[in-house]
Amino acid sequence: VTQDAGSAEGKKQPVVVICIGMAGSGKTTLMQRLNSHLHSKNTPPYILNLDPAVSHMPYSANIDIRDTVDYKEVMKQYNLGPNGGILTALNLFTTKFDQVLGYVEKRAEDVDYVLVDTPGQIEIFTWSASGSIITDAIASSLPTVVAYIVDTPRTTAPATFMSNMLYACSILYKTRLPFIIVFNKTDVQPHDFALEWMQDFEAYQAALNDSARNESGESGYMNSLMGSMCLVLEEFYNNLRAVGVSAMTGEGMRAFFDAVEEARREYETDY
Ligand code: GTP
């Protein structure tokens, strides 16, 4: 790390957006949308691809892990399965990450946004030493925020919603960076139900109780566990931004970039 994030007074610094999302959440489509949106505003982003296994990328990255490591070759050489291959490729790339950061820092004054695409198998990035090293290196160099992408149509069931939010909460806990929940695919499923559940604890608990009753007449233990988890989530929601977007139609881009700006301010105040 060559530059202290807080000390670049007067110097323009881009904000780094680390995009994390489960497979199928629409992360790739969203990256493409963010890229074309920023191009249309004459502020093209600097893009880093950290997913060694992505086969088709509909945008071009400035730095692409695939140019440095071939994860299929890594699988063969080390006799690994796909997940081990991705993890090992990320580990190998991490050993060069100081150079990568050097390139990003060189361009820092010319760009407003650095977008980081991460492996679709989220846990490989969020729960590996390499993922932490990369995240910490970026965040100690430039203002950095996390965008967690949610497949909104697939998260309308109260229990699935809770699982997804607890997962997001665990990522916040791991990265400790300003956090944005991005409800994607609002063209198919508007995200107002999610906002209501995030703002109104009782509405959410009522929905949860209803669905639990319908499914199996939940036990007292499950009800009490769910009640406790709701309280955890209420605290989690207090500290983040939630926006709805459609990577497909481009709806919600302004809300997204407003949230990035707000998260950046949080970074500048707290980190
Ligand atoms: P992996 O490549 O498997 O990691 O998935 P990903 O998270 O990168 O998702 P991808 O962008 O490939 O999108 C998954 C599917 O969702 C594709 O069929 C997309 O066309 C679709 N999709 C993505 N964003 C949207 C959206 O905003 N609206 C709708 N209707 N579909 C979307």
XYZ file of N, CA, C and O and ligand atoms in Angstrom, residues 20-33 51 54-56 58 117-121 149 151 153 183-189 245-251, ligand 1:
196
model
N -20.442 -7.732 -4.886
C -20.524 -9.109 -4.401
C -21.956 -9.581 -4.598
O -22.898 -8.847 -4.296
N -22.122 -10.772 -5.147
C -23.496 -11.265 -5.323
C -23.499 -12.750 -5.596
O -22.552 -13.295 -6.190
N -24.559 -13.410 -5.132
C -24.661 -14.850 -5.363
C -24.791 -15.126 -6.856
O -25.277 -14.269 -7.600
N -24.414 -16.338 -7.259
C -24.549 -16.726 -8.662
C -26.012 -16.531 -9.077
O -26.926 -16.922 -8.341
N -26.193 -15.874 -10.183
C -27.553 -15.672 -10.688
C -28.209 -14.396 -10.195
O -29.307 -14.046 -10.638
N -27.529 -13.673 -9.289
C -28.120 -12.426 -8.770
C -28.142 -11.334 -9.845
O -28.840 -10.335 -9.726
N -27.343 -11.529 -10.888
C -27.303 -10.556 -11.974
C -26.102 -9.631 -11.870
O -26.080 -8.536 -12.442
N -25.073 -10.091 -11.178
C -23.871 -9.266 -10.949
C -23.215 -8.861 -12.268
O -22.868 -7.689 -12.448
N -23.066 -9.835 -13.161
C -22.407 -9.531 -14.436
C -23.222 -8.525 -15.241
O -22.671 -7.554 -15.774
N -24.528 -8.747 -15.291
C -25.389 -7.824 -16.038
C -25.337 -6.435 -15.398
O -25.307 -5.420 -16.096
N -25.284 -6.403 -14.075
C -25.234 -5.101 -13.393
C -23.908 -4.388 -13.655
O -23.875 -3.181 -13.915
N -22.821 -5.147 -13.625
C -21.511 -4.542 -13.919
C -21.547 -3.909 -15.311
O -21.043 -2.810 -15.528
N -22.140 -4.640 -16.239
C -22.237 -4.129 -17.611
C -23.075 -2.849 -17.637
O -22.723 -1.869 -18.278
N -24.155 -2.855 -16.881
C -25.044 -1.681 -16.838
C -24.336 -0.479 -16.207
O -24.395 0.636 -16.714
N -12.770 -12.486 -10.964
C -13.398 -13.801 -11.141
C -12.646 -14.591 -12.213
O -12.800 -14.328 -13.405
N -15.007 -16.677 -14.863
C -16.058 -16.110 -15.697
C -15.746 -16.425 -17.162
O -14.615 -16.264 -17.624
N -16.742 -16.962 -17.876
C -16.437 -17.354 -19.249
C -16.790 -16.230 -20.222
O -16.071 -15.963 -21.173
N -17.892 -15.542 -19.925
C -18.283 -14.478 -20.837
C -18.434 -13.174 -20.063
O -19.233 -13.083 -19.135
N -19.386 -9.304 -20.685
C -19.885 -8.413 -21.730
C -19.306 -6.995 -21.666
O -19.844 -6.090 -22.278
N -15.246 -6.633 -9.764
C -16.130 -7.787 -9.918
C -15.484 -8.961 -9.193
O -14.280 -9.189 -9.328
N -16.273 -9.700 -8.428
C -15.726 -10.783 -7.599
C -16.292 -12.135 -8.067
O -17.293 -12.156 -8.777
N -15.674 -13.243 -7.650
C -16.175 -14.548 -8.091
C -17.634 -14.776 -7.707
O -18.070 -14.373 -6.622
N -18.376 -15.435 -8.613
C -19.785 -15.746 -8.363
C -19.986 -16.631 -7.134
O -21.006 -16.548 -6.469
N -18.995 -17.492 -6.836
C -19.071 -18.273 -5.596
C -18.613 -17.343 -4.491
O -17.431 -17.269 -4.182
N -25.370 -7.606 -4.117
C -26.461 -7.694 -5.095
C -27.402 -8.847 -4.764
O -26.959 -9.979 -4.545
N -30.936 -11.050 -5.702
C -31.908 -11.448 -6.727
C -33.299 -11.239 -6.116
O -33.829 -12.117 -5.434
N -36.541 -11.107 -7.117
C -37.670 -12.025 -7.293
C -37.503 -13.331 -6.507
O -38.481 -13.984 -6.181
N -31.035 -4.294 -4.506
C -32.088 -5.218 -4.915
C -32.202 -5.144 -6.434
O -32.696 -4.158 -6.980
N -31.718 -6.199 -7.095
C -31.701 -6.192 -8.561
C -32.962 -6.848 -9.126
O -33.701 -7.521 -8.419
N -33.187 -6.615 -10.397
C -34.312 -7.201 -11.162
C -35.649 -6.602 -10.751
O -36.657 -7.299 -10.672
N -35.640 -5.295 -10.440
C -36.906 -4.648 -10.036
C -37.892 -4.562 -11.204
O -39.063 -4.288 -10.983
N -37.414 -4.802 -12.434
C -38.370 -4.858 -13.559
C -39.305 -6.057 -13.412
O -40.447 -6.028 -13.863
N -38.818 -7.111 -12.754
C -39.633 -8.319 -12.549
C -40.357 -8.264 -11.205
O -41.507 -8.663 -11.080
N -39.637 -7.776 -10.178
C -40.205 -7.731 -8.825
C -39.753 -6.441 -8.135
O -38.596 -6.318 -7.758
N -32.635 -1.690 -8.237
C -32.194 -1.413 -9.611
C -32.679 -2.524 -10.533
O -33.042 -3.613 -10.078
N -32.673 -2.211 -11.807
C -32.826 -3.263 -12.800
C -31.624 -3.176 -13.723
O -31.465 -2.202 -14.460
N -30.782 -4.210 -13.636
C -29.609 -4.233 -14.515
C -30.068 -4.345 -15.958
O -29.400 -3.880 -16.873
N -31.242 -4.939 -16.115
C -31.771 -5.157 -17.461
C -32.219 -3.843 -18.110
O -31.841 -3.559 -19.246
N -33.009 -3.027 -17.378
C -33.575 -1.816 -17.990
C -32.778 -0.558 -17.649
O -32.958 0.481 -18.280
N -31.966 -0.614 -16.615
C -31.204 0.572 -16.231
C -31.924 1.416 -15.182
O -31.393 2.442 -14.720
N -33.095 0.974 -14.772
C -33.837 1.668 -13.715
C -33.007 1.689 -12.423
O -32.337 0.702 -12.118
P -23.218 -15.910 -12.569
O -22.621 -15.520 -13.902
O -23.858 -17.269 -12.567
O -22.317 -15.651 -11.400
O -24.451 -14.944 -12.388
P -24.475 -13.391 -12.272
O -24.789 -13.039 -10.874
O -23.296 -12.777 -12.894
O -25.780 -13.095 -13.096
P -26.000 -12.716 -14.609
O -25.659 -11.300 -14.845
O -25.415 -13.752 -15.486
O -27.593 -12.812 -14.603
C -28.283 -14.000 -14.280
C -29.605 -13.995 -15.019
O -30.435 -12.945 -14.528
C -29.458 -13.750 -16.520
O -30.400 -14.537 -17.185
C -29.784 -12.266 -16.674
O -30.313 -11.969 -17.926
C -30.828 -12.078 -15.582
N -30.851 -10.692 -15.072
C -29.816 -9.982 -14.564
N -30.230 -8.763 -14.187
C -31.546 -8.697 -14.448
C -32.554 -7.693 -14.276
O -32.331 -6.577 -13.798
N -33.816 -8.015 -14.668
C -34.125 -9.228 -15.184
N -35.379 -9.436 -15.551
N -33.208 -10.191 -15.368
C -31.942 -9.936 -14.997
